[in-house]
mmCIF file of C-alpha atoms in Angstrom:
data_model
loop_
_atom_site.group_PDB
_atom_site.id
_atom_site.type_symbol
_atom_site.label_atom_id
_atom_site.label_comp_id
_atom_site.label_asym_id
_atom_site.label_seq_id
_atom_site.Cartn_x
_atom_site.Cartn_y
_atom_site.Cartn_z
ATOM 1 C CA UNK A 1 2.809 188.032 97.856
ATOM 2 C CA UNK A 2 3.688 190.455 95.128
ATOM 3 C CA UNK A 3 5.546 189.203 92.072
ATOM 4 C CA UNK A 4 8.913 190.784 91.186
ATOM 5 C CA UNK A 5 9.083 192.536 87.790
ATOM 6 C CA UNK A 6 9.802 190.153 84.968
ATOM 7 C CA UNK A 7 8.955 187.038 86.894
ATOM 8 C CA UNK A 8 7.137 184.197 85.160
ATOM 9 C CA UNK A 9 3.988 183.268 87.112
ATOM 10 C CA UNK A 10 1.729 180.236 87.169
ATOM 11 C CA UNK A 11 -0.781 182.307 85.171
ATOM 12 C CA UNK A 12 1.860 182.842 82.480
ATOM 13 C CA UNK A 13 2.693 179.104 82.453
ATOM 14 C CA UNK A 14 -1.017 178.246 81.971
ATOM 15 C CA UNK A 15 -1.630 180.893 79.266
ATOM 16 C CA UNK A 16 -2.407 179.618 75.723
ATOM 17 C CA UNK A 17 1.031 180.777 74.522
ATOM 18 C CA UNK A 18 2.762 178.290 76.778
ATOM 19 C CA UNK A 19 0.328 175.386 77.054
ATOM 20 C CA UNK A 20 1.692 173.678 73.970
ATOM 21 C CA UNK A 21 5.045 173.295 75.836
ATOM 22 C CA UNK A 22 3.381 171.085 78.512
ATOM 23 C CA UNK A 23 3.603 167.295 78.244
ATOM 24 C CA UNK A 24 0.496 165.700 76.626
ATOM 25 C CA UNK A 25 -0.177 163.618 79.793
ATOM 26 C CA UNK A 26 -0.334 166.621 82.177
ATOM 27 C CA UNK A 27 -3.691 167.864 83.490
ATOM 28 C CA UNK A 28 -3.975 170.931 85.751
ATOM 29 C CA UNK A 29 -6.878 172.022 87.946
ATOM 30 C CA UNK A 30 -6.444 175.610 89.157
ATOM 31 C CA UNK A 31 -8.628 178.146 90.969
ATOM 32 C CA UNK A 32 -8.540 181.907 90.722
ATOM 33 C CA UNK A 33 -10.521 184.894 91.752
ATOM 34 C CA UNK A 34 -11.986 187.138 89.004
ATOM 35 C CA UNK A 35 -8.859 189.226 88.571
ATOM 36 C CA UNK A 36 -9.024 190.883 85.080
ATOM 37 C CA UNK A 37 -5.338 190.214 84.406
ATOM 38 C CA UNK A 38 -5.817 186.454 85.132
ATOM 39 C CA UNK A 39 -9.113 186.207 83.200
ATOM 40 C CA UNK A 40 -7.579 187.861 80.147
ATOM 41 C CA UNK A 41 -4.655 185.517 79.998
ATOM 42 C CA UNK A 42 -6.654 182.361 80.672
ATOM 43 C CA UNK A 43 -9.734 183.349 78.652
ATOM 44 C CA UNK A 44 -9.349 180.451 76.245
ATOM 45 C CA UNK A 45 -9.405 177.694 78.881
ATOM 46 C CA UNK A 46 -12.401 175.807 80.078
ATOM 47 C CA UNK A 47 -13.692 177.341 83.343
ATOM 48 C CA UNK A 48 -16.429 176.727 85.833
ATOM 49 C CA UNK A 49 -17.624 179.398 88.202
ATOM 50 C CA UNK A 50 -17.745 178.422 91.893
ATOM 51 C CA UNK A 51 -20.806 179.757 93.643
ATOM 52 C CA UNK A 52 -20.163 180.603 97.339
ATOM 53 C CA UNK A 53 -23.917 180.289 97.986
ATOM 54 C CA UNK A 54 -24.365 176.896 96.405
ATOM 55 C CA UNK A 55 -25.908 174.034 98.391
ATOM 56 C CA UNK A 56 -22.650 172.088 98.256
ATOM 57 C CA UNK A 57 -20.584 174.913 99.616
ATOM 58 C CA UNK A 58 -23.163 175.571 102.382
ATOM 59 C CA UNK A 59 -23.043 171.968 103.398
ATOM 60 C CA UNK A 60 -19.181 171.926 103.394
ATOM 61 C CA UNK A 61 -19.161 174.914 105.732
ATOM 62 C CA UNK A 62 -21.745 173.341 108.055
ATOM 63 C CA UNK A 63 -19.679 170.183 108.256
ATOM 64 C CA UNK A 64 -16.495 172.170 108.882
ATOM 65 C CA UNK A 65 -18.018 174.304 111.671
ATOM 66 C CA UNK A 66 -19.592 171.237 113.314
ATOM 67 C CA UNK A 67 -16.293 169.388 113.395
ATOM 68 C CA UNK A 68 -14.397 172.398 114.772
ATOM 69 C CA UNK A 69 -16.909 172.985 117.498
ATOM 70 C CA UNK A 70 -16.506 169.410 118.682
ATOM 71 C CA UNK A 71 -12.781 169.964 119.290
ATOM 72 C CA UNK A 72 -11.860 170.264 123.036
ATOM 73 C CA UNK A 73 -10.938 173.974 123.237
ATOM 74 C CA UNK A 74 -14.038 175.230 121.373
ATOM 75 C CA UNK A 75 -16.348 172.699 122.994
ATOM 76 C CA UNK A 76 -15.225 173.901 126.392
ATOM 77 C CA UNK A 77 -15.849 177.536 125.478
ATOM 78 C CA UNK A 78 -19.369 176.664 124.229
ATOM 79 C CA UNK A 79 -20.127 174.837 127.435
ATOM 80 C CA UNK A 80 -18.807 177.691 129.655
ATOM 81 C CA UNK A 81 -20.880 180.230 127.717
ATOM 82 C CA UNK A 82 -23.988 178.071 127.707
ATOM 83 C CA UNK A 83 -24.229 178.236 123.870
ATOM 84 C CA UNK A 84 -25.463 175.382 121.701
ATOM 85 C CA UNK A 85 -23.316 174.348 118.699
ATOM 86 C CA UNK A 86 -26.314 174.700 116.411
ATOM 87 C CA UNK A 87 -26.851 178.354 117.408
ATOM 88 C CA UNK A 88 -23.132 179.197 116.986
ATOM 89 C CA UNK A 89 -23.043 177.394 113.605
ATOM 90 C CA UNK A 90 -26.107 179.246 112.240
ATOM 91 C CA UNK A 91 -24.858 182.674 113.304
ATOM 92 C CA UNK A 92 -21.437 182.170 111.746
ATOM 93 C CA UNK A 93 -22.983 180.790 108.564
ATOM 94 C CA UNK A 94 -25.274 183.810 108.247
ATOM 95 C CA UNK A 95 -22.367 186.244 108.655
ATOM 96 C CA UNK A 96 -19.892 184.422 106.461
ATOM 97 C CA UNK A 97 -21.813 184.875 103.223
ATOM 98 C CA UNK A 98 -20.418 181.594 101.955
ATOM 99 C CA UNK A 99 -16.783 182.512 102.627
ATOM 100 C CA UNK A 100 -14.697 179.680 104.096
ATOM 101 C CA UNK A 101 -11.871 182.023 105.239
ATOM 102 C CA UNK A 102 -14.393 184.100 107.294
ATOM 103 C CA UNK A 103 -15.596 180.900 109.015
ATOM 104 C CA UNK A 104 -12.049 179.719 109.753
ATOM 105 C CA UNK A 105 -10.902 183.107 111.067
ATOM 106 C CA UNK A 106 -14.014 183.541 113.280
ATOM 107 C CA UNK A 107 -13.517 180.091 114.844
ATOM 108 C CA UNK A 108 -9.833 180.788 115.472
ATOM 109 C CA UNK A 109 -10.730 184.099 117.101
ATOM 110 C CA UNK A 110 -13.175 182.398 119.392
ATOM 111 C CA UNK A 111 -10.632 179.606 120.198
ATOM 112 C CA UNK A 112 -8.021 182.237 121.138
ATOM 113 C CA UNK A 113 -10.461 183.916 123.503
ATOM 114 C CA UNK A 114 -10.502 187.130 121.416
ATOM 115 C CA UNK A 115 -14.266 186.905 120.692
ATOM 116 C CA UNK A 116 -16.742 186.194 123.409
ATOM 117 C CA UNK A 117 -19.608 183.842 122.398
ATOM 118 C CA UNK A 118 -22.161 186.154 123.935
ATOM 119 C CA UNK A 119 -21.059 188.815 121.391
ATOM 120 C CA UNK A 120 -21.319 186.510 118.395
ATOM 121 C CA UNK A 121 -24.401 188.343 117.070
ATOM 122 C CA UNK A 122 -22.289 191.467 116.821
ATOM 123 C CA UNK A 123 -19.991 189.946 114.244
ATOM 124 C CA UNK A 124 -19.844 192.047 111.090
ATOM 125 C CA UNK A 125 -20.929 190.403 107.830
ATOM 126 C CA UNK A 126 -18.355 189.632 105.157
ATOM 127 C CA UNK A 127 -14.602 189.321 105.171
ATOM 128 C CA UNK A 128 -13.927 193.030 104.875
ATOM 129 C CA UNK A 129 -16.102 193.668 107.952
ATOM 130 C CA UNK A 130 -14.266 190.985 109.818
ATOM 131 C CA UNK A 131 -10.847 192.483 109.035
ATOM 132 C CA UNK A 132 -12.066 195.975 109.958
ATOM 133 C CA UNK A 133 -13.441 194.865 113.340
ATOM 134 C CA UNK A 134 -10.235 193.056 114.305
ATOM 135 C CA UNK A 135 -8.017 195.912 113.212
ATOM 136 C CA UNK A 136 -10.174 198.432 115.163
ATOM 137 C CA UNK A 137 -9.540 196.491 118.338
ATOM 138 C CA UNK A 138 -5.748 196.801 117.691
ATOM 139 C CA UNK A 139 -5.644 200.350 116.343
ATOM 140 C CA UNK A 140 -8.498 202.594 117.578
ATOM 141 C CA UNK A 141 -7.576 205.546 115.313
ATOM 142 C CA UNK A 142 -5.487 206.429 112.275
ATOM 143 C CA UNK A 143 -2.741 208.070 114.302
ATOM 144 C CA UNK A 144 -2.222 204.889 116.336
ATOM 145 C CA UNK A 145 -2.246 202.760 113.170
ATOM 146 C CA UNK A 146 0.318 205.044 111.453
ATOM 147 C CA UNK A 147 2.705 205.017 114.409
ATOM 148 C CA UNK A 148 2.494 201.340 115.210
ATOM 149 C CA UNK A 149 0.976 199.081 112.503
ATOM 150 C CA UNK A 150 1.497 200.889 109.294
ATOM 151 C CA UNK A 151 5.337 200.554 108.951
ATOM 152 C CA UNK A 152 5.132 196.794 109.411
ATOM 153 C CA UNK A 153 2.193 196.323 107.122
ATOM 154 C CA UNK A 154 3.832 198.442 104.463
ATOM 155 C CA UNK A 155 6.707 195.992 104.372
ATOM 156 C CA UNK A 156 4.542 192.919 104.486
ATOM 157 C CA UNK A 157 2.279 193.996 101.682
ATOM 158 C CA UNK A 158 5.244 194.949 99.483
ATOM 159 C CA UNK A 159 7.309 191.801 100.155
ATOM 160 C CA UNK A 160 8.248 189.522 97.267
ATOM 161 C CA UNK A 161 8.841 186.583 99.645
ATOM 162 C CA UNK A 162 8.394 185.834 103.345
ATOM 163 C CA UNK A 163 10.425 188.366 105.373
ATOM 164 C CA UNK A 164 12.878 187.233 108.077
ATOM 165 C CA UNK A 165 11.583 188.792 111.295
ATOM 166 C CA UNK A 166 14.767 190.742 112.174
ATOM 167 C CA UNK A 167 14.892 192.082 108.616
ATOM 168 C CA UNK A 168 11.235 193.080 108.754
ATOM 169 C CA UNK A 169 11.803 194.947 112.071
ATOM 170 C CA UNK A 170 14.828 196.697 110.693
ATOM 171 C CA UNK A 171 12.982 197.837 107.529
ATOM 172 C CA UNK A 172 9.986 199.001 109.586
ATOM 173 C CA UNK A 173 11.807 200.887 112.356
ATOM 174 C CA UNK A 174 15.204 201.621 113.859
ATOM 175 C CA UNK A 175 13.718 201.197 117.421
ATOM 176 C CA UNK A 176 12.826 197.499 117.508
ATOM 177 C CA UNK A 177 11.353 197.212 120.977
ATOM 178 C CA UNK A 178 7.869 198.615 120.306
ATOM 179 C CA UNK A 179 7.516 197.061 116.819
ATOM 180 C CA UNK A 180 8.205 193.627 118.367
ATOM 181 C CA UNK A 181 5.213 194.126 120.637
ATOM 182 C CA UNK A 182 2.960 195.208 117.703
ATOM 183 C CA UNK A 183 4.302 192.350 115.569
ATOM 184 C CA UNK A 184 3.204 189.925 118.248
ATOM 185 C CA UNK A 185 -0.294 191.405 118.073
ATOM 186 C CA UNK A 186 -0.303 191.174 114.277
ATOM 187 C CA UNK A 187 0.718 187.507 114.236
ATOM 188 C CA UNK A 188 -2.970 186.511 114.075
ATOM 189 C CA UNK A 189 -2.825 187.919 110.477
ATOM 190 C CA UNK A 190 0.567 186.340 109.646
ATOM 191 C CA UNK A 191 1.910 182.981 108.521
ATOM 192 C CA UNK A 192 5.300 181.970 109.806
ATOM 193 C CA UNK A 193 7.726 179.810 107.829
ATOM 194 C CA UNK A 194 10.885 178.269 109.223
ATOM 195 C CA UNK A 195 14.558 177.978 108.250
ATOM 196 C CA UNK A 196 14.977 180.899 108.661
ATOM 197 C CA UNK A 197 11.959 182.085 110.634
ATOM 198 C CA UNK A 198 10.136 184.371 108.254
ATOM 199 C CA UNK A 199 6.694 186.096 108.101
ATOM 200 C CA UNK A 200 4.141 186.848 105.428
ATOM 201 C CA UNK A 201 0.525 187.937 105.400
ATOM 202 C CA UNK A 202 -1.642 184.877 105.944
ATOM 203 C CA UNK A 203 -3.904 185.495 102.957
ATOM 204 C CA UNK A 204 -3.978 187.693 99.806
ATOM 205 C CA UNK A 205 -7.449 188.926 100.696
ATOM 206 C CA UNK A 206 -5.910 190.815 103.623
ATOM 207 C CA UNK A 207 -3.337 192.487 101.353
ATOM 208 C CA UNK A 208 -6.121 193.429 98.944
ATOM 209 C CA UNK A 209 -8.200 194.850 101.842
ATOM 210 C CA UNK A 210 -5.265 196.959 103.006
ATOM 211 C CA UNK A 211 -4.070 198.226 99.621
ATOM 212 C CA UNK A 212 -6.921 197.893 97.064
ATOM 213 C CA UNK A 213 -9.145 200.687 95.736
ATOM 214 C CA UNK A 214 -11.862 199.793 98.222
ATOM 215 C CA UNK A 215 -9.577 199.640 101.254
ATOM 216 C CA UNK A 216 -10.655 201.242 104.509
ATOM 217 C CA UNK A 217 -9.403 204.828 104.783
ATOM 218 C CA UNK A 218 -8.530 204.151 108.410
ATOM 219 C CA UNK A 219 -6.216 201.274 107.511
ATOM 220 C CA UNK A 220 -5.105 202.076 103.978
ATOM 221 C CA UNK A 221 -1.534 201.026 103.117
ATOM 222 C CA UNK A 222 0.562 202.377 100.205
ATOM 223 C CA UNK A 223 2.544 199.487 98.741
ATOM 224 C CA UNK A 224 5.124 201.810 97.223
ATOM 225 C CA UNK A 225 5.981 203.114 100.699
ATOM 226 C CA UNK A 226 6.679 199.439 101.623
ATOM 227 C CA UNK A 227 8.915 199.138 98.595
ATOM 228 C CA UNK A 228 10.882 202.205 99.708
ATOM 229 C CA UNK A 229 11.369 200.779 103.225
ATOM 230 C CA UNK A 230 12.479 197.381 101.908
ATOM 231 C CA UNK A 231 14.700 198.951 99.215
ATOM 232 C CA UNK A 232 16.427 201.076 101.872
ATOM 233 C CA UNK A 233 16.956 198.055 104.172
ATOM 234 C CA UNK A 234 18.399 196.007 101.246
ATOM 235 C CA UNK A 235 20.522 198.884 100.128
ATOM 236 C CA UNK A 236 21.940 199.401 103.613
ATOM 237 C CA UNK A 237 23.080 195.775 103.613
ATOM 238 C CA UNK A 238 24.657 196.271 100.168
ATOM 239 C CA UNK A 239 26.632 199.378 101.219
ATOM 240 C CA UNK A 240 27.669 197.939 104.599
ATOM 241 C CA UNK A 241 29.075 194.650 103.168
ATOM 242 C CA UNK A 242 27.800 193.326 99.825
ATOM 243 C CA UNK A 243 29.433 189.990 100.470
ATOM 244 C CA UNK A 244 27.401 189.371 103.580
ATOM 245 C CA UNK A 245 23.911 190.369 102.367
ATOM 246 C CA UNK A 246 20.952 188.321 103.582
ATOM 247 C CA UNK A 247 19.295 186.041 101.090
ATOM 248 C CA UNK A 248 16.247 188.286 100.889
ATOM 249 C CA UNK A 249 18.252 191.411 100.242
ATOM 250 C CA UNK A 250 20.445 189.774 97.628
ATOM 251 C CA UNK A 251 17.475 188.310 95.752
ATOM 252 C CA UNK A 252 15.111 191.258 95.843
ATOM 253 C CA UNK A 253 17.138 194.493 96.180
ATOM 254 C CA UNK A 254 16.903 195.337 92.481
ATOM 255 C CA UNK A 255 13.180 194.597 92.273
ATOM 256 C CA UNK A 256 12.426 196.825 95.339
ATOM 257 C CA UNK A 257 14.563 199.704 93.932
ATOM 258 C CA UNK A 258 12.553 199.459 90.633
ATOM 259 C CA UNK A 259 9.200 199.280 92.484
ATOM 260 C CA UNK A 260 10.200 202.252 94.687
ATOM 261 C CA UNK A 261 11.150 204.248 91.574
ATOM 262 C CA UNK A 262 14.671 204.640 92.900
ATOM 263 C CA UNK A 263 16.235 204.509 89.442
ATOM 264 C CA UNK A 264 19.477 206.234 90.397
#
């Protein structure tokens, strides 16, 4: 999720300027990707680089795949396809390039019946390739993506917190029938929280793939357009009845207006 302007983050709390405020007994173990902003703030801390291709990581992935393939749903699919667990494990390991998320997502896709085991060798290597192949099945061209997936994904990538489903559909479109169908298809990429039921992208790597400088041209998402959609939806609640605004709109209206450059 994005961080609203002016928010204190975990990175800020762990920076050298704030560490002296922590109790002497406290110890923190944290992981981070090599984001320049994070590395700059935490440059003075002791760090160890995790190697995705290390023997330990490789063995962890092997064990995880082996355990998942023994579970009833996957074991039944292997038996029906006449595939050995060892063959499936080695193909996934070779494609995953040491990435646990790639492994987990591939196994879930097989488990849901969205990837046939006789097509396992056609899996693209790397997480970006996996995202691209799954989006291409949903949206065969840019026009389809812009009409159906883009409005929802603009909102999801710009959100400062999980979005209540009805609020998300309102922000993405005035006609909620078709977006509900697309949202159901996108739920493989979403994590749902309860009380109230709300949605967010299941992993930051997906948001980075959609919005980053190396994003696919076919599925590129402009976060600012998402801020505009969410700011408008929040503003509509404010103008309709400010006393009955949803929690999301009340908490994040100002931040979305700023991020959408709607200063007036």
